[in-house]
Each structure stands twice: as C-alpha cells, then as structure tokens.
Short mmCIF file of C-alpha atoms in Angstrom, two decimals:
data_model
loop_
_atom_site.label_atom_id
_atom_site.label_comp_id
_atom_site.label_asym_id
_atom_site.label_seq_id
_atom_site.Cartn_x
_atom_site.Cartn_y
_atom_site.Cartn_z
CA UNK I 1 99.38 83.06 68.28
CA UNK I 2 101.87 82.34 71.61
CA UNK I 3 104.33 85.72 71.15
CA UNK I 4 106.87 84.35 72.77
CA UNK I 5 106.96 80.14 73.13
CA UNK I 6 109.36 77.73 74.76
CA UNK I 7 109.44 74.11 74.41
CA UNK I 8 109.44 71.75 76.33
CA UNK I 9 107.07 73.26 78.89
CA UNK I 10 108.06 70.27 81.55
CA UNK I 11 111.44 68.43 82.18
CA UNK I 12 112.45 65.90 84.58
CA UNK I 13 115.84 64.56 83.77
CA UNK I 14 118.93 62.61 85.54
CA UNK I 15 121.80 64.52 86.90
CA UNK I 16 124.64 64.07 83.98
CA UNK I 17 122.17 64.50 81.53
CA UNK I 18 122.73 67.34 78.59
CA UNK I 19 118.97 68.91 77.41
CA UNK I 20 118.12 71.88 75.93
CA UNK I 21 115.14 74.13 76.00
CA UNK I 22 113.99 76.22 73.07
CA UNK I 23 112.67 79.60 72.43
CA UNK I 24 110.74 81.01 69.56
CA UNK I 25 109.49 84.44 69.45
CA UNK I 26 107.25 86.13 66.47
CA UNK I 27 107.26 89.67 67.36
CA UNK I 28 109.77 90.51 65.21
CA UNK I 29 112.02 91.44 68.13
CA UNK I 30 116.38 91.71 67.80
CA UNK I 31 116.56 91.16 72.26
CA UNK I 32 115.92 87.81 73.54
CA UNK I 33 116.99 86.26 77.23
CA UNK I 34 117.17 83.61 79.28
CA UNK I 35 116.09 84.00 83.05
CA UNK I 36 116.10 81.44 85.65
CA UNK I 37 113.44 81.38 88.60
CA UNK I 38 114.79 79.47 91.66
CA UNK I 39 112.32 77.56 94.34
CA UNK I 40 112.43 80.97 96.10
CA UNK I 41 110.96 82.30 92.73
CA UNK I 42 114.08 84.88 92.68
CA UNK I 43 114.16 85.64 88.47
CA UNK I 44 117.35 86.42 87.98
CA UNK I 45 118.80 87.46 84.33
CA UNK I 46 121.22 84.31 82.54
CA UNK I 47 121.93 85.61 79.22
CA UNK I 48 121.10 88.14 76.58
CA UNK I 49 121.23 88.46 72.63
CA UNK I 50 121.10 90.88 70.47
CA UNK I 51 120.94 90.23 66.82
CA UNK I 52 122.25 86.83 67.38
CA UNK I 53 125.38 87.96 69.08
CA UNK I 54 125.56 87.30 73.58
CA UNK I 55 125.93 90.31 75.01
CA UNK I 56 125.31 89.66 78.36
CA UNK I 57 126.12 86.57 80.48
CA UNK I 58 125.65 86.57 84.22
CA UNK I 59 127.80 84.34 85.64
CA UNK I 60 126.78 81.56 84.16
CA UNK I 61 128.30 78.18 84.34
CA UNK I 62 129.46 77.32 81.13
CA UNK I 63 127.39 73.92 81.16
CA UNK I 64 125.40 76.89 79.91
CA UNK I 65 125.47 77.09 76.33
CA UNK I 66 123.09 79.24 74.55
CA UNK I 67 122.70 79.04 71.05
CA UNK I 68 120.63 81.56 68.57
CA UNK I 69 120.70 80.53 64.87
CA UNK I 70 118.67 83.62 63.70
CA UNK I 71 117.29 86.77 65.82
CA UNK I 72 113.88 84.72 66.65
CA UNK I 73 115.53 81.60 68.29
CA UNK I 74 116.98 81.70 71.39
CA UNK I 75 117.85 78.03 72.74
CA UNK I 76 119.81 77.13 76.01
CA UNK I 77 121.87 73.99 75.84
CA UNK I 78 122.48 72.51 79.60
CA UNK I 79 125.27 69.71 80.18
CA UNK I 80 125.63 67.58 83.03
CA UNK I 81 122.73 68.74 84.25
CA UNK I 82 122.95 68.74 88.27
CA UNK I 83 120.38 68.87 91.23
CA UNK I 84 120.81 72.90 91.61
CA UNK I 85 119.91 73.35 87.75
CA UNK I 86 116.28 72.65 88.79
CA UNK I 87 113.84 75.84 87.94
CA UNK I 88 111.87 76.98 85.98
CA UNK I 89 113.49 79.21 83.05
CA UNK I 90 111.71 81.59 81.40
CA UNK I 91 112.86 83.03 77.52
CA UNK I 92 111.98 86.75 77.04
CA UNK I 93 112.72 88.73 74.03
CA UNK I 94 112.20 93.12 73.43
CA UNK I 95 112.49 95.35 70.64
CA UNK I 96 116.25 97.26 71.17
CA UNK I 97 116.37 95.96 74.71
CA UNK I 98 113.31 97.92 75.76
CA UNK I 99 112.70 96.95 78.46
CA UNK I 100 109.48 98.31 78.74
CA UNK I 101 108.47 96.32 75.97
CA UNK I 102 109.98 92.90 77.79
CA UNK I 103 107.70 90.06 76.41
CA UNK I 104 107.97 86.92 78.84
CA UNK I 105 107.16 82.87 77.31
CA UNK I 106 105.44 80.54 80.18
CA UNK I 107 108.48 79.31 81.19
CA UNK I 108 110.10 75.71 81.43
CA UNK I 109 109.78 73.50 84.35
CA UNK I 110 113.21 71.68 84.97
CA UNK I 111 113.60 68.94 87.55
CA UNK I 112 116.71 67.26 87.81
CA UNK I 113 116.56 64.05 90.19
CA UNK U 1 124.63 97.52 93.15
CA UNK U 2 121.14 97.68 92.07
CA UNK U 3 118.43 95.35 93.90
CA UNK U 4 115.16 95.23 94.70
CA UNK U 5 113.06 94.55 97.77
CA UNK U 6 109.60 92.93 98.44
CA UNK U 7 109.80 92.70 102.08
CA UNK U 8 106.30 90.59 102.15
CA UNK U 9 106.89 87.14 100.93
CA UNK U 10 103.18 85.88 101.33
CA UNK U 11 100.21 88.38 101.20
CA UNK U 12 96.25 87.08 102.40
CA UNK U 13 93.71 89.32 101.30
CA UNK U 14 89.51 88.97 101.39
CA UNK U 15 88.20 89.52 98.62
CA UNK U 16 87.31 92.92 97.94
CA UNK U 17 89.55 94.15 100.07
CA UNK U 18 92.48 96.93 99.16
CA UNK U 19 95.69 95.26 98.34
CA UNK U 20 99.04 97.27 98.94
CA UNK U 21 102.49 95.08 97.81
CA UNK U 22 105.35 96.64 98.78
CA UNK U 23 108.01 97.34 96.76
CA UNK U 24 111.86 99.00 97.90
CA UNK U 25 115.03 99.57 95.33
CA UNK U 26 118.36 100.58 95.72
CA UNK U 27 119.53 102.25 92.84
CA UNK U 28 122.11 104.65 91.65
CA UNK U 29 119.49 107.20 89.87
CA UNK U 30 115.86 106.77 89.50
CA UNK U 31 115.24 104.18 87.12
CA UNK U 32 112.74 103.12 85.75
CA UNK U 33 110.46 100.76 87.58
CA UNK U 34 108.04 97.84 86.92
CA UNK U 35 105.78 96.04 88.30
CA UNK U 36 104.85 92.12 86.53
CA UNK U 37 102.04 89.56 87.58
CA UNK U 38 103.13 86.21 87.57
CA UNK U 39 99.84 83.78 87.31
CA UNK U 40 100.78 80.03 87.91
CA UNK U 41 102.21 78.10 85.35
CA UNK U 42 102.57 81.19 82.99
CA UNK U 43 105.06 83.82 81.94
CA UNK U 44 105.65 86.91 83.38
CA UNK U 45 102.95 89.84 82.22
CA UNK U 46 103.45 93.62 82.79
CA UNK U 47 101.11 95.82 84.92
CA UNK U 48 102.41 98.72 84.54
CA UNK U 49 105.87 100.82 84.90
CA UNK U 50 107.02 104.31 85.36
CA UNK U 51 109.44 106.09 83.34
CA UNK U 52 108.48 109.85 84.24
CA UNK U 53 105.96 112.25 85.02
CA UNK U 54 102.82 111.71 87.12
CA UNK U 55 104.04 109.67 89.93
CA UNK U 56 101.11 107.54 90.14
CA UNK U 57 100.81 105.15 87.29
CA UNK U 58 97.67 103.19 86.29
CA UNK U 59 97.74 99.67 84.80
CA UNK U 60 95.78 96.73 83.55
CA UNK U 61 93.79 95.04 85.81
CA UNK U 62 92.51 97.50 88.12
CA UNK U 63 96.19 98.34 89.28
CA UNK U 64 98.44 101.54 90.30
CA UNK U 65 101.42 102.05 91.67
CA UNK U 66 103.01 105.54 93.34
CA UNK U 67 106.37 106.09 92.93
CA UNK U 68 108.32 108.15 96.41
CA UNK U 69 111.58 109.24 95.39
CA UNK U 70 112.16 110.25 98.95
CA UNK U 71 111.52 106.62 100.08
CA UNK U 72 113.32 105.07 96.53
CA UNK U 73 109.65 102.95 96.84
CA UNK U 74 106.64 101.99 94.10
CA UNK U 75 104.08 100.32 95.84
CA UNK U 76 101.46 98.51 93.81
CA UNK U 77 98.05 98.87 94.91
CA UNK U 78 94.61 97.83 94.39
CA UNK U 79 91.00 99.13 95.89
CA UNK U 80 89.36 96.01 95.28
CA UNK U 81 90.70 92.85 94.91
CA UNK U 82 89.23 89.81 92.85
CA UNK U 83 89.63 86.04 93.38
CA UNK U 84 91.17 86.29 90.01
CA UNK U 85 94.39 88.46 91.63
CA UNK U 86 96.02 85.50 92.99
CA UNK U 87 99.20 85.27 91.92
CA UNK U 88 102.95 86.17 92.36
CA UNK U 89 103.74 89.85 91.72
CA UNK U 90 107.46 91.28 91.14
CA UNK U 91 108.92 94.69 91.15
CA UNK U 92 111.97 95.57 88.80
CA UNK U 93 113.53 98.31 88.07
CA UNK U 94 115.78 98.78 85.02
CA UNK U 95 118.15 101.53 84.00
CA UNK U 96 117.49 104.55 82.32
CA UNK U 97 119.88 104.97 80.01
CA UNK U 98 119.68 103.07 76.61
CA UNK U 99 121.43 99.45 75.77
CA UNK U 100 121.17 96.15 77.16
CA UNK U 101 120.90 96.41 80.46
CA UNK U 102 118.51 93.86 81.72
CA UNK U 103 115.74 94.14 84.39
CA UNK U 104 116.33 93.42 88.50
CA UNK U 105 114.10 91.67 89.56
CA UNK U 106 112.69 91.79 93.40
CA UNK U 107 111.48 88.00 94.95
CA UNK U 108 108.29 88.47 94.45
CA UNK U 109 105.18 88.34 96.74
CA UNK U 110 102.49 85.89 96.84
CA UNK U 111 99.17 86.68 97.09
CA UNK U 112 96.34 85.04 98.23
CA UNK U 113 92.79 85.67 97.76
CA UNK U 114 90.15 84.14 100.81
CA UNK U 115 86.67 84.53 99.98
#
C-alpha cells in the first residue's frame, strides 16, 4: 500500500486553466505539505497542515488554494494556472511535524503550455 | 536565514568508486540535518539524518554522512558505489526545537553512475 499517494501523477494544462492535485496519506499522520520542485529541482516548502488547520504558507500566490477535508487529505487547488506554475509538486505528510519522520508521495508532474 | 548548500550540481562517478556529495548550511544553531535520495520519477526517501551524538551517521543503502560543526558541513558518502545510486540527492536541515517548522532544502546534486 502507496503511504503517501497523489493523483494525478502527470498534468499538462493551458495557461488560465484551474486544476487541482490530490493527496492521500494512510499513515495515520496529523502533518501534511505541499512542496514545489522547480526545473532547477530547488524543493522548496508551499504549505503546511496540521489537523486540518494551514499553519504555514510560504508566500504563496493565492491562485494557491489548499484544501484538507479531514487530517488524511491534503489537496492543492491552482487557478489560472500560468507558464511559471510548471513543476513537479510533491505532498508529504509526518506524525507532529517530525520531521524526521517526513514521508514524501512521487510527486505530480505539472506542465502548463 | 537558514539555507543550504550543495555546491556540486552534477556528480560522475565509476562504478565502484567512493562517492563524497557535499553538503554546507547556514544555520542559527545546529539543527538537525538530513540527507534524501531522490530516484527519477519518485518521491523523496530518507537516508539518514543526525539529531545528536556520534557524528558519523549510517543509513540505508550503504550510506554515511559526518557531521563538522566547525565547518557547519554533513557530507554524504559512500565506499562503493552501484549503478543503482543514480539519482538526485538533497541535504536539509530542520530546526531543533519542536512545532512546525518545515525542512530547507539544498538544490540537490545529480549523480551519475558510468560503468
């Protein structure tokens, strides 16, 4: 069983467009993130939940919107998608933010043409 | 602020050759400090990390990593490396205390494996 799994794995889109990408994690972790990997594979940290509430967003535009509807969802709602959104995003999730404990999904491929 | 440093972008080992990634932070106190593999297509896995004590760490994999105060560095190494290394390898470092803090991550380092 995938610990932590985010659908779609691809997605190639039109600027303008609004998608989202979602996150499911059965470890019975509280934590979950979103990070974003740029072309230059720089991983930099988006948002954070804990028990369903954000308590950390990194400067995020707020074409950002992520959404958790119980502790092991974590989905990340993108309008108007534009040409710099492409990356790949990766949904983590930990136990208490633990970081030693940081559990990463395969990540989601987004191309925006 | 707190960052992280992988001065070599692209590494090119032989196999079976040692493998030494670099690794540099800048941080207010000694943190604690991580080092993930990256295989394509996949999510980030952890190697190892270092919270305290013995200053060289073992991981999964075949993998250590020494951790200099003096030179605020945790270089991952590797006596041997396999074909099956190749991948992208990051450094992070997180704080000590407890909360929410999330993981710096360095850019990461290539590495390629020639036979």
């Amino acid at each position: 069983d995938t610990a932590v799994s985010q659908t779609p794995k691809y997605l190639v889109t039109q600027m303008g467009n609004d998608k989202s990408i979602k996150c499911e994690q059965n470890l019975g972790h509280d934590t979950m993130y979103w990070y974003k990997q740029d072309s230059k594979k720089f991983l930099k940290i988006m948002f954070s939940y804990n028990n369903k509430e954000l308590i950390i967003n990194e400067t995020v535009p707020n074409r950002f919107s992520p959404k958790s509807p119980d502790k092991a969802h974590l989905n990340l709602h993108i309008n108007s998608l534009e040409l710099g959104d492409s990356a790949v995003y990766f949904c983590a999730s930990s136990l208490s933010g633990r970081r030693e404990k940081l559990f990463f999904g395969s990540g989601t491929q987004l191309s925006v043409l | 602020a707190q960052s992280v440093t992988q001065p070599d972008i692209h590494i090119t080992v032989s196999e079976g050759a040692s493998l030494e990634l670099r690794c540099n932070y800048s941080y207010g106190a000694t943190p604690y400090l991580f080092w993930y593999v990256q295989s394509p297509g996949q999510g980030l896995q952890l190697l190892l990390k270092y919270f305290s004590g013995d200053t060289l760490v073992q991981g999964i994999k075949g993998f250590e990593a020494e951790f200099k105060r003096s030179q605020s560095s945790f270089n991952l190494r590797k006596p041997s490396v396999h074909w099956s290394d190749a991948a992208e390898y990051f450094c992070a470092v997180g704080p000590r205390n407890s909360g929410n803090t999330p993981l710096v991550f360095g850019k990461g380092t290539r590495l390629s494996v020639i036979a």
